[in-house]
JSON list of C-alpha atoms in Angstrom, two decimals:
[
{"chain": "A", "resi": 1, "resn": "GLN", "atom": "CA", "xyz": [0.00, 0.00, 0.00]},
{"chain": "A", "resi": 2, "resn": "LYS", "atom": "CA", "xyz": [1.55, 3.25, -1.12]},
{"chain": "A", "resi": 3, "resn": "GLU", "atom": "CA", "xyz": [1.29, 5.89, 1.58]},
{"chain": "A", "resi": 4, "resn": "VAL", "atom": "CA", "xyz": [1.82, 9.60, 1.95]},
{"chain": "A", "resi": 5, "resn": "GLU", "atom": "CA", "xyz": [2.04, 10.94, 5.49]},
{"chain": "A", "resi": 6, "resn": "GLN", "atom": "CA", "xyz": [1.51, 14.46, 6.73]},
{"chain": "A", "resi": 7, "resn": "ASN", "atom": "CA", "xyz": [1.07, 15.99, 10.16]},
{"chain": "A", "resi": 8, "resn": "SER", "atom": "CA", "xyz": [-2.58, 17.03, 10.34]},
{"chain": "A", "resi": 9, "resn": "GLY", "atom": "CA", "xyz": [-1.81, 20.15, 12.36]},
{"chain": "A", "resi": 10, "resn": "PRO", "atom": "CA", "xyz": [-3.04, 22.72, 12.85]},
{"chain": "A", "resi": 11, "resn": "LEU", "atom": "CA", "xyz": [0.23, 24.51, 12.31]},
{"chain": "A", "resi": 12, "resn": "SER", "atom": "CA", "xyz": [-0.09, 28.02, 13.68]},
{"chain": "A", "resi": 13, "resn": "VAL", "atom": "CA", "xyz": [2.39, 30.71, 12.67]},
{"chain": "A", "resi": 14, "resn": "PRO", "atom": "CA", "xyz": [2.35, 34.50, 13.06]},
{"chain": "A", "resi": 15, "resn": "GLU", "atom": "CA", "xyz": [2.00, 36.73, 10.04]},
{"chain": "A", "resi": 16, "resn": "GLY", "atom": "CA", "xyz": [5.36, 37.30, 8.39]},
{"chain": "A", "resi": 17, "resn": "ALA", "atom": "CA", "xyz": [6.93, 34.10, 9.68]},
{"chain": "A", "resi": 18, "resn": "ILE", "atom": "CA", "xyz": [8.08, 31.07, 7.69]},
{"chain": "A", "resi": 19, "resn": "ALA", "atom": "CA", "xyz": [5.67, 28.14, 7.62]},
{"chain": "A", "resi": 20, "resn": "SER", "atom": "CA", "xyz": [7.25, 24.73, 7.10]},
{"chain": "A", "resi": 21, "resn": "LEU", "atom": "CA", "xyz": [5.10, 21.82, 5.94]},
{"chain": "A", "resi": 22, "resn": "ASN", "atom": "CA", "xyz": [6.45, 18.30, 5.67]},
{"chain": "A", "resi": 23, "resn": "CYS", "atom": "CA", "xyz": [5.46, 15.11, 3.91]},
{"chain": "A", "resi": 24, "resn": "THR", "atom": "CA", "xyz": [6.93, 11.62, 3.75]},
{"chain": "A", "resi": 25, "resn": "TYR", "atom": "CA", "xyz": [6.12, 8.91, 1.24]},
{"chain": "A", "resi": 26, "resn": "SER", "atom": "CA", "xyz": [6.59, 5.17, 1.18]},
{"chain": "A", "resi": 27, "resn": "ASP", "atom": "CA", "xyz": [7.14, 4.35, -2.50]},
{"chain": "A", "resi": 28, "resn": "ARG", "atom": "CA", "xyz": [10.84, 4.71, -3.33]},
{"chain": "A", "resi": 29, "resn": "GLY", "atom": "CA", "xyz": [10.02, 4.65, -7.02]},
{"chain": "A", "resi": 30, "resn": "SER", "atom": "CA", "xyz": [7.97, 7.86, -6.84]},
{"chain": "A", "resi": 31, "resn": "GLN", "atom": "CA", "xyz": [9.01, 10.39, -9.46]},
{"chain": "A", "resi": 32, "resn": "SER", "atom": "CA", "xyz": [6.71, 13.36, -9.19]},
{"chain": "A", "resi": 33, "resn": "PHE", "atom": "CA", "xyz": [5.54, 15.35, -6.20]},
{"chain": "A", "resi": 34, "resn": "PHE", "atom": "CA", "xyz": [2.95, 18.04, -5.79]},
{"chain": "A", "resi": 35, "resn": "TRP", "atom": "CA", "xyz": [1.69, 20.48, -3.20]},
{"chain": "A", "resi": 36, "resn": "TYR", "atom": "CA", "xyz": [-1.95, 21.51, -3.38]},
{"chain": "A", "resi": 37, "resn": "ARG", "atom": "CA", "xyz": [-3.72, 24.13, -1.32]},
{"chain": "A", "resi": 38, "resn": "GLN", "atom": "CA", "xyz": [-7.35, 23.71, -0.33]},
{"chain": "A", "resi": 39, "resn": "TYR", "atom": "CA", "xyz": [-9.41, 26.44, 1.25]},
{"chain": "A", "resi": 40, "resn": "SER", "atom": "CA", "xyz": [-12.34, 25.37, 3.38]},
{"chain": "A", "resi": 41, "resn": "GLY", "atom": "CA", "xyz": [-15.25, 24.33, 1.19]},
{"chain": "A", "resi": 42, "resn": "LYS", "atom": "CA", "xyz": [-13.22, 24.68, -2.01]},
{"chain": "A", "resi": 43, "resn": "SER", "atom": "CA", "xyz": [-11.40, 22.31, -4.33]},
{"chain": "A", "resi": 44, "resn": "PRO", "atom": "CA", "xyz": [-7.64, 21.66, -4.25]},
{"chain": "A", "resi": 45, "resn": "GLU", "atom": "CA", "xyz": [-5.46, 23.87, -6.40]},
{"chain": "A", "resi": 46, "resn": "LEU", "atom": "CA", "xyz": [-1.86, 23.23, -7.39]},
{"chain": "A", "resi": 47, "resn": "ILE", "atom": "CA", "xyz": [0.83, 25.37, -5.76]},
{"chain": "A", "resi": 48, "resn": "MET", "atom": "CA", "xyz": [4.04, 23.60, -6.68]},
{"chain": "A", "resi": 49, "resn": "SER", "atom": "CA", "xyz": [5.33, 20.54, -8.46]},
{"chain": "A", "resi": 50, "resn": "ILE", "atom": "CA", "xyz": [8.83, 19.12, -8.04]},
{"chain": "A", "resi": 51, "resn": "TYR", "atom": "CA", "xyz": [10.55, 16.23, -9.77]},
{"chain": "A", "resi": 52, "resn": "SER", "atom": "CA", "xyz": [14.25, 16.49, -8.90]},
{"chain": "A", "resi": 53, "resn": "ASN", "atom": "CA", "xyz": [16.16, 16.50, -5.64]},
{"chain": "A", "resi": 54, "resn": "GLY", "atom": "CA", "xyz": [16.81, 19.92, -4.21]},
{"chain": "A", "resi": 55, "resn": "ASP", "atom": "CA", "xyz": [14.85, 23.14, -3.96]},
{"chain": "A", "resi": 56, "resn": "LYS", "atom": "CA", "xyz": [12.39, 24.78, -6.30]},
{"chain": "A", "resi": 57, "resn": "GLU", "atom": "CA", "xyz": [11.28, 28.32, -5.64]},
{"chain": "A", "resi": 58, "resn": "ASP", "atom": "CA", "xyz": [8.20, 30.17, -6.85]},
{"chain": "A", "resi": 59, "resn": "GLY", "atom": "CA", "xyz": [7.58, 33.51, -5.24]},
{"chain": "A", "resi": 60, "resn": "ARG", "atom": "CA", "xyz": [7.06, 33.02, -1.52]},
{"chain": "A", "resi": 61, "resn": "PHE", "atom": "CA", "xyz": [6.89, 29.25, -1.91]},
{"chain": "A", "resi": 62, "resn": "THR", "atom": "CA", "xyz": [9.81, 26.81, -1.92]},
{"chain": "A", "resi": 63, "resn": "ALA", "atom": "CA", "xyz": [9.41, 23.08, -2.42]},
{"chain": "A", "resi": 64, "resn": "GLN", "atom": "CA", "xyz": [12.21, 20.81, -1.24]},
{"chain": "A", "resi": 65, "resn": "LEU", "atom": "CA", "xyz": [12.68, 17.19, -2.29]},
{"chain": "A", "resi": 66, "resn": "ASN", "atom": "CA", "xyz": [14.95, 14.56, -0.79]},
{"chain": "A", "resi": 67, "resn": "LYS", "atom": "CA", "xyz": [14.39, 11.22, -2.50]},
{"chain": "A", "resi": 68, "resn": "ALA", "atom": "CA", "xyz": [16.98, 9.40, -0.40]},
{"chain": "A", "resi": 69, "resn": "SER", "atom": "CA", "xyz": [15.07, 10.27, 2.75]},
{"chain": "A", "resi": 70, "resn": "GLN", "atom": "CA", "xyz": [11.70, 10.07, 1.01]},
{"chain": "A", "resi": 71, "resn": "TYR", "atom": "CA", "xyz": [10.41, 13.42, 2.09]},
{"chain": "A", "resi": 72, "resn": "VAL", "atom": "CA", "xyz": [9.17, 16.53, 0.45]},
{"chain": "A", "resi": 73, "resn": "SER", "atom": "CA", "xyz": [8.52, 19.84, 2.16]},
{"chain": "A", "resi": 74, "resn": "LEU", "atom": "CA", "xyz": [6.95, 23.19, 1.42]},
{"chain": "A", "resi": 75, "resn": "LEU", "atom": "CA", "xyz": [8.20, 26.45, 2.88]},
{"chain": "A", "resi": 76, "resn": "ILE", "atom": "CA", "xyz": [6.03, 29.54, 2.82]},
{"chain": "A", "resi": 77, "resn": "ARG", "atom": "CA", "xyz": [7.96, 32.74, 3.47]},
{"chain": "A", "resi": 78, "resn": "ASP", "atom": "CA", "xyz": [6.35, 35.92, 4.79]},
{"chain": "A", "resi": 79, "resn": "SER", "atom": "CA", "xyz": [3.20, 34.00, 5.69]},
{"chain": "A", "resi": 80, "resn": "GLN", "atom": "CA", "xyz": [-0.06, 35.88, 5.26]},
{"chain": "A", "resi": 81, "resn": "PRO", "atom": "CA", "xyz": [-3.49, 35.27, 6.82]},
{"chain": "A", "resi": 82, "resn": "SER", "atom": "CA", "xyz": [-4.67, 34.47, 3.29]},
{"chain": "A", "resi": 83, "resn": "ASP", "atom": "CA", "xyz": [-2.31, 31.46, 3.34]},
{"chain": "A", "resi": 84, "resn": "SER", "atom": "CA", "xyz": [-4.52, 29.85, 5.99]},
{"chain": "A", "resi": 85, "resn": "ALA", "atom": "CA", "xyz": [-5.73, 26.65, 4.36]},
{"chain": "A", "resi": 86, "resn": "THR", "atom": "CA", "xyz": [-5.10, 22.92, 4.26]},
{"chain": "A", "resi": 87, "resn": "TYR", "atom": "CA", "xyz": [-2.00, 21.91, 2.31]},
{"chain": "A", "resi": 88, "resn": "LEU", "atom": "CA", "xyz": [-2.07, 18.54, 0.60]},
{"chain": "A", "resi": 89, "resn": "CYS", "atom": "CA", "xyz": [1.00, 16.63, -0.46]},
{"chain": "A", "resi": 90, "resn": "ALA", "atom": "CA", "xyz": [0.53, 14.33, -3.45]},
{"chain": "A", "resi": 91, "resn": "VAL", "atom": "CA", "xyz": [2.77, 11.80, -5.12]},
{"chain": "A", "resi": 92, "resn": "ASN", "atom": "CA", "xyz": [2.95, 10.43, -8.67]},
{"chain": "A", "resi": 93, "resn": "GLY", "atom": "CA", "xyz": [0.72, 10.73, -11.64]},
{"chain": "A", "resi": 94, "resn": "GLU", "atom": "CA", "xyz": [-2.34, 9.16, -10.12]},
{"chain": "A", "resi": 95, "resn": "LEU", "atom": "CA", "xyz": [-1.87, 11.38, -7.10]},
{"chain": "A", "resi": 96, "resn": "ILE", "atom": "CA", "xyz": [-1.76, 9.54, -3.81]},
{"chain": "A", "resi": 97, "resn": "PHE", "atom": "CA", "xyz": [-2.69, 12.28, -1.39]},
{"chain": "A", "resi": 98, "resn": "GLY", "atom": "CA", "xyz": [-1.71, 12.81, 2.20]},
{"chain": "A", "resi": 99, "resn": "THR", "atom": "CA", "xyz": [-4.47, 13.79, 4.58]},
{"chain": "A", "resi": 100, "resn": "GLY", "atom": "CA", "xyz": [-3.25, 17.38, 4.60]},
{"chain": "A", "resi": 101, "resn": "THR", "atom": "CA", "xyz": [-1.84, 19.85, 7.11]},
{"chain": "A", "resi": 102, "resn": "ARG", "atom": "CA", "xyz": [-4.03, 22.69, 8.25]},
{"chain": "A", "resi": 103, "resn": "LEU", "atom": "CA", "xyz": [-2.11, 25.96, 8.39]},
{"chain": "A", "resi": 104, "resn": "GLN", "atom": "CA", "xyz": [-3.31, 28.93, 10.41]},
{"chain": "A", "resi": 105, "resn": "VAL", "atom": "CA", "xyz": [-1.58, 32.28, 10.00]},
{"chain": "A", "resi": 106, "resn": "PHE", "atom": "CA", "xyz": [-2.59, 34.75, 12.68]},
{"chain": "A", "resi": 107, "resn": "PRO", "atom": "CA", "xyz": [-2.14, 38.53, 12.42]},
{"chain": "B", "resi": 1, "resn": "ASP", "atom": "CA", "xyz": [-11.69, 27.86, -20.55]},
{"chain": "B", "resi": 2, "resn": "ALA", "atom": "CA", "xyz": [-14.47, 27.20, -18.04]},
{"chain": "B", "resi": 3, "resn": "GLY", "atom": "CA", "xyz": [-12.41, 24.66, -16.11]},
{"chain": "B", "resi": 4, "resn": "VAL", "atom": "CA", "xyz": [-13.68, 21.31, -14.92]},
{"chain": "B", "resi": 5, "resn": "ILE", "atom": "CA", "xyz": [-17.46, 21.34, -14.56]},
{"chain": "B", "resi": 6, "resn": "GLN", "atom": "CA", "xyz": [-19.31, 19.12, -12.12]},
{"chain": "B", "resi": 7, "resn": "SER", "atom": "CA", "xyz": [-22.98, 18.66, -11.51]},
{"chain": "B", "resi": 8, "resn": "PRO", "atom": "CA", "xyz": [-24.91, 18.69, -9.34]},
{"chain": "B", "resi": 9, "resn": "ARG", "atom": "CA", "xyz": [-23.04, 20.81, -6.80]},
{"chain": "B", "resi": 10, "resn": "HIS", "atom": "CA", "xyz": [-25.14, 19.46, -3.96]},
{"chain": "B", "resi": 11, "resn": "GLU", "atom": "CA", "xyz": [-27.16, 16.26, -3.72]},
{"chain": "B", "resi": 12, "resn": "VAL", "atom": "CA", "xyz": [-29.30, 15.04, -0.86]},
{"chain": "B", "resi": 13, "resn": "THR", "atom": "CA", "xyz": [-30.85, 11.62, -1.24]},
{"chain": "B", "resi": 14, "resn": "GLU", "atom": "CA", "xyz": [-32.21, 8.78, 0.81]},
{"chain": "B", "resi": 15, "resn": "MET", "atom": "CA", "xyz": [-30.50, 5.50, 1.44]},
{"chain": "B", "resi": 16, "resn": "GLY", "atom": "CA", "xyz": [-31.10, 3.03, -1.35]},
{"chain": "B", "resi": 17, "resn": "GLN", "atom": "CA", "xyz": [-31.56, 5.61, -4.08]},
{"chain": "B", "resi": 18, "resn": "GLU", "atom": "CA", "xyz": [-29.38, 5.83, -7.18]},
{"chain": "B", "resi": 19, "resn": "VAL", "atom": "CA", "xyz": [-27.05, 8.80, -7.41]},
{"chain": "B", "resi": 20, "resn": "THR", "atom": "CA", "xyz": [-25.35, 9.98, -10.59]},
{"chain": "B", "resi": 21, "resn": "LEU", "atom": "CA", "xyz": [-22.57, 12.54, -10.53]},
{"chain": "B", "resi": 22, "resn": "ARG", "atom": "CA", "xyz": [-21.42, 14.20, -13.74]},
{"chain": "B", "resi": 23, "resn": "CYS", "atom": "CA", "xyz": [-18.17, 15.73, -14.90]},
{"chain": "B", "resi": 24, "resn": "LYS", "atom": "CA", "xyz": [-17.00, 17.64, -17.94]},
{"chain": "B", "resi": 25, "resn": "PRO", "atom": "CA", "xyz": [-13.19, 17.83, -18.11]},
{"chain": "B", "resi": 26, "resn": "ILE", "atom": "CA", "xyz": [-11.18, 20.68, -19.56]},
{"chain": "B", "resi": 27, "resn": "SER", "atom": "CA", "xyz": [-11.18, 20.47, -23.34]},
{"chain": "B", "resi": 28, "resn": "GLY", "atom": "CA", "xyz": [-8.04, 18.80, -24.67]},
{"chain": "B", "resi": 29, "resn": "HIS", "atom": "CA", "xyz": [-7.22, 17.01, -21.44]},
{"chain": "B", "resi": 30, "resn": "ASN", "atom": "CA", "xyz": [-6.53, 13.31, -21.81]},
{"chain": "B", "resi": 31, "resn": "SER", "atom": "CA", "xyz": [-6.87, 12.05, -18.25]},
{"chain": "B", "resi": 32, "resn": "LEU", "atom": "CA", "xyz": [-9.84, 12.23, -15.90]},
{"chain": "B", "resi": 33, "resn": "PHE", "atom": "CA", "xyz": [-9.89, 11.37, -12.22]},
{"chain": "B", "resi": 34, "resn": "TRP", "atom": "CA", "xyz": [-12.64, 10.82, -9.65]},
{"chain": "B", "resi": 35, "resn": "TYR", "atom": "CA", "xyz": [-11.84, 11.46, -5.99]},
{"chain": "B", "resi": 36, "resn": "ARG", "atom": "CA", "xyz": [-13.81, 11.23, -2.76]},
{"chain": "B", "resi": 37, "resn": "GLN", "atom": "CA", "xyz": [-13.00, 13.42, 0.24]},
{"chain": "B", "resi": 38, "resn": "THR", "atom": "CA", "xyz": [-14.10, 12.86, 3.83]},
{"chain": "B", "resi": 39, "resn": "MET", "atom": "CA", "xyz": [-12.80, 14.18, 7.11]},
{"chain": "B", "resi": 40, "resn": "MET", "atom": "CA", "xyz": [-11.81, 10.71, 8.23]},
{"chain": "B", "resi": 41, "resn": "ARG", "atom": "CA", "xyz": [-10.06, 9.42, 5.11]},
{"chain": "B", "resi": 42, "resn": "GLY", "atom": "CA", "xyz": [-8.98, 12.57, 3.33]},
{"chain": "B", "resi": 43, "resn": "LEU", "atom": "CA", "xyz": [-8.84, 12.67, -0.46]},
{"chain": "B", "resi": 44, "resn": "GLU", "atom": "CA", "xyz": [-9.03, 9.22, -2.03]},
{"chain": "B", "resi": 45, "resn": "LEU", "atom": "CA", "xyz": [-8.62, 8.35, -5.70]},
{"chain": "B", "resi": 46, "resn": "LEU", "atom": "CA", "xyz": [-11.55, 6.24, -6.87]},
{"chain": "B", "resi": 47, "resn": "ILE", "atom": "CA", "xyz": [-10.78, 5.73, -10.55]},
{"chain": "B", "resi": 48, "resn": "TYR", "atom": "CA", "xyz": [-9.00, 7.39, -13.42]},
{"chain": "B", "resi": 49, "resn": "PHE", "atom": "CA", "xyz": [-9.30, 7.29, -17.18]},
{"chain": "B", "resi": 50, "resn": "ASN", "atom": "CA", "xyz": [-6.74, 7.86, -19.92]},
{"chain": "B", "resi": 51, "resn": "ASN", "atom": "CA", "xyz": [-8.19, 8.68, -23.33]},
{"chain": "B", "resi": 52, "resn": "ASN", "atom": "CA", "xyz": [-11.62, 7.54, -22.09]},
{"chain": "B", "resi": 53, "resn": "VAL", "atom": "CA", "xyz": [-10.34, 4.12, -20.98]},
{"chain": "B", "resi": 54, "resn": "PRO", "atom": "CA", "xyz": [-10.45, 3.18, -17.28]},
{"chain": "B", "resi": 55, "resn": "ILE", "atom": "CA", "xyz": [-6.89, 2.56, -16.13]},
{"chain": "B", "resi": 56, "resn": "ASP", "atom": "CA", "xyz": [-7.11, 2.02, -12.39]},
{"chain": "B", "resi": 57, "resn": "ASP", "atom": "CA", "xyz": [-10.35, 1.42, -10.52]},
{"chain": "B", "resi": 58, "resn": "SER", "atom": "CA", "xyz": [-8.78, -0.16, -7.45]},
{"chain": "B", "resi": 59, "resn": "GLY", "atom": "CA", "xyz": [-10.04, 2.71, -5.34]},
{"chain": "B", "resi": 60, "resn": "MET", "atom": "CA", "xyz": [-13.68, 2.07, -6.14]},
{"chain": "B", "resi": 61, "resn": "PRO", "atom": "CA", "xyz": [-15.14, 0.99, -2.80]},
{"chain": "B", "resi": 62, "resn": "GLU", "atom": "CA", "xyz": [-17.39, -1.80, -3.97]},
{"chain": "B", "resi": 63, "resn": "ASP", "atom": "CA", "xyz": [-19.74, -2.92, -6.70]},
{"chain": "B", "resi": 64, "resn": "ARG", "atom": "CA", "xyz": [-22.23, -0.24, -5.80]},
{"chain": "B", "resi": 65, "resn": "PHE", "atom": "CA", "xyz": [-19.92, 2.29, -7.47]},
{"chain": "B", "resi": 66, "resn": "SER", "atom": "CA", "xyz": [-19.45, 2.48, -11.22]},
{"chain": "B", "resi": 67, "resn": "ALA", "atom": "CA", "xyz": [-17.89, 5.06, -13.53]},
{"chain": "B", "resi": 68, "resn": "LYS", "atom": "CA", "xyz": [-18.07, 5.63, -17.24]},
{"chain": "B", "resi": 69, "resn": "MET", "atom": "CA", "xyz": [-16.48, 7.93, -19.76]},
{"chain": "B", "resi": 70, "resn": "PRO", "atom": "CA", "xyz": [-18.38, 7.54, -23.05]},
{"chain": "B", "resi": 71, "resn": "ASN", "atom": "CA", "xyz": [-16.44, 10.34, -24.73]},
{"chain": "B", "resi": 72, "resn": "ALA", "atom": "CA", "xyz": [-13.64, 12.81, -24.10]},
{"chain": "B", "resi": 73, "resn": "SER", "atom": "CA", "xyz": [-15.94, 15.47, -22.74]},
{"chain": "B", "resi": 74, "resn": "PHE", "atom": "CA", "xyz": [-18.13, 13.62, -20.28]},
{"chain": "B", "resi": 75, "resn": "SER", "atom": "CA", "xyz": [-17.89, 11.19, -17.38]},
{"chain": "B", "resi": 76, "resn": "THR", "atom": "CA", "xyz": [-20.30, 9.87, -14.77]},
{"chain": "B", "resi": 77, "resn": "LEU", "atom": "CA", "xyz": [-19.89, 8.31, -11.36]},
{"chain": "B", "resi": 78, "resn": "LYS", "atom": "CA", "xyz": [-22.89, 6.29, -10.24]},
{"chain": "B", "resi": 79, "resn": "ILE", "atom": "CA", "xyz": [-23.73, 4.91, -6.82]},
{"chain": "B", "resi": 80, "resn": "GLN", "atom": "CA", "xyz": [-26.50, 2.33, -6.68]},
{"chain": "B", "resi": 81, "resn": "PRO", "atom": "CA", "xyz": [-27.81, 1.77, -4.07]},
{"chain": "B", "resi": 82, "resn": "SER", "atom": "CA", "xyz": [-26.50, 4.66, -2.02]},
{"chain": "B", "resi": 83, "resn": "GLU", "atom": "CA", "xyz": [-25.72, 4.33, 1.69]},
{"chain": "B", "resi": 84, "resn": "PRO", "atom": "CA", "xyz": [-25.16, 6.94, 4.44]},
{"chain": "B", "resi": 85, "resn": "ARG", "atom": "CA", "xyz": [-21.43, 6.12, 4.51]},
{"chain": "B", "resi": 86, "resn": "ASP", "atom": "CA", "xyz": [-21.19, 7.35, 0.93]},
{"chain": "B", "resi": 87, "resn": "SER", "atom": "CA", "xyz": [-21.75, 10.90, 2.17]},
{"chain": "B", "resi": 88, "resn": "ALA", "atom": "CA", "xyz": [-18.71, 12.90, 1.09]},
{"chain": "B", "resi": 89, "resn": "VAL", "atom": "CA", "xyz": [-17.49, 15.48, -1.38]},
{"chain": "B", "resi": 90, "resn": "TYR", "atom": "CA", "xyz": [-16.77, 13.94, -4.76]},
{"chain": "B", "resi": 91, "resn": "PHE", "atom": "CA", "xyz": [-14.24, 15.71, -6.96]},
{"chain": "B", "resi": 92, "resn": "CYS", "atom": "CA", "xyz": [-13.52, 15.26, -10.61]},
{"chain": "B", "resi": 93, "resn": "ALA", "atom": "CA", "xyz": [-10.14, 16.38, -11.97]},
{"chain": "B", "resi": 94, "resn": "SER", "atom": "CA", "xyz": [-8.53, 16.39, -15.39]},
{"chain": "B", "resi": 95, "resn": "SER", "atom": "CA", "xyz": [-4.99, 16.50, -16.68]},
{"chain": "B", "resi": 96, "resn": "PHE", "atom": "CA", "xyz": [-3.40, 17.11, -20.08]},
{"chain": "B", "resi": 97, "resn": "ARG", "atom": "CA", "xyz": [-0.96, 14.24, -19.84]},
{"chain": "B", "resi": 98, "resn": "ALA", "atom": "CA", "xyz": [-2.24, 10.92, -21.14]},
{"chain": "B", "resi": 99, "resn": "ASP", "atom": "CA", "xyz": [-0.10, 8.95, -18.69]},
{"chain": "B", "resi": 100, "resn": "GLY", "atom": "CA", "xyz": [-1.99, 10.40, -15.76]},
{"chain": "B", "resi": 101, "resn": "GLY", "atom": "CA", "xyz": [0.87, 12.60, -14.62]},
{"chain": "B", "resi": 102, "resn": "GLY", "atom": "CA", "xyz": [1.24, 16.34, -14.56]},
{"chain": "B", "resi": 103, "resn": "THR", "atom": "CA", "xyz": [-0.94, 19.01, -13.08]},
{"chain": "B", "resi": 104, "resn": "GLN", "atom": "CA", "xyz": [-4.48, 18.03, -12.25]},
{"chain": "B", "resi": 105, "resn": "TYR", "atom": "CA", "xyz": [-7.21, 20.63, -12.32]},
{"chain": "B", "resi": 106, "resn": "PHE", "atom": "CA", "xyz": [-10.06, 19.99, -9.94]},
{"chain": "B", "resi": 107, "resn": "GLY", "atom": "CA", "xyz": [-13.72, 20.74, -10.39]},
{"chain": "B", "resi": 108, "resn": "PRO", "atom": "CA", "xyz": [-15.75, 22.42, -7.62]},
{"chain": "B", "resi": 109, "resn": "GLY", "atom": "CA", "xyz": [-16.95, 19.10, -6.27]},
{"chain": "B", "resi": 110, "resn": "THR", "atom": "CA", "xyz": [-20.33, 17.55, -5.53]},
{"chain": "B", "resi": 111, "resn": "ARG", "atom": "CA", "xyz": [-21.42, 17.46, -1.89]},
{"chain": "B", "resi": 112, "resn": "LEU", "atom": "CA", "xyz": [-23.39, 14.27, -1.40]},
{"chain": "B", "resi": 113, "resn": "LEU", "atom": "CA", "xyz": [-25.49, 13.60, 1.66]},
{"chain": "B", "resi": 114, "resn": "VAL", "atom": "CA", "xyz": [-27.22, 10.24, 1.95]},
{"chain": "B", "resi": 115, "resn": "LEU", "atom": "CA", "xyz": [-29.84, 10.13, 4.68]}
]
């Protein structure tokens, strides 16, 4: 059974701080990794995709992948209250999702 | 583009009734996915299609669930008979890549409540 694990949170950070979200996966053969954001009552939307070891930056978001340790993380710099949502880690083409980490950014 | 379209947006039905959920993927996308989301189990893949052909239906809970994709622009997920434990939000998503990889774009979801 392929699994993707995330801490359910909530992760609470003050506005302006760095939020760090982590995800581990069980399938060593996984090749593609995604972070989705889901606001309450809405559908998931893609934030970042990453395929190679190392960091990938997009604005305030940085995805980090370490295939040897089988983890992928998402850093959100200068966190804003509008970043408050559930962040879903997903692996591979058919998208095995973690259960998500709820992030709360307080003013 | 209008994005992925799902209907109905909300459905309330009684146990034992047939429920049909509908999805129109983004034009030109080759893969279509059905997911179910609950608080307890999170987002689960039920089935996905590549070029209208079902590729993996291992996530379909049981024989009460069936999915079809008669053409590239339409798919249905049917539950017959429905049970209270089927209550969830059902998402449809589509992707350009025929191998099922790449970015998936989600529809708004159908909130199903089975009484």
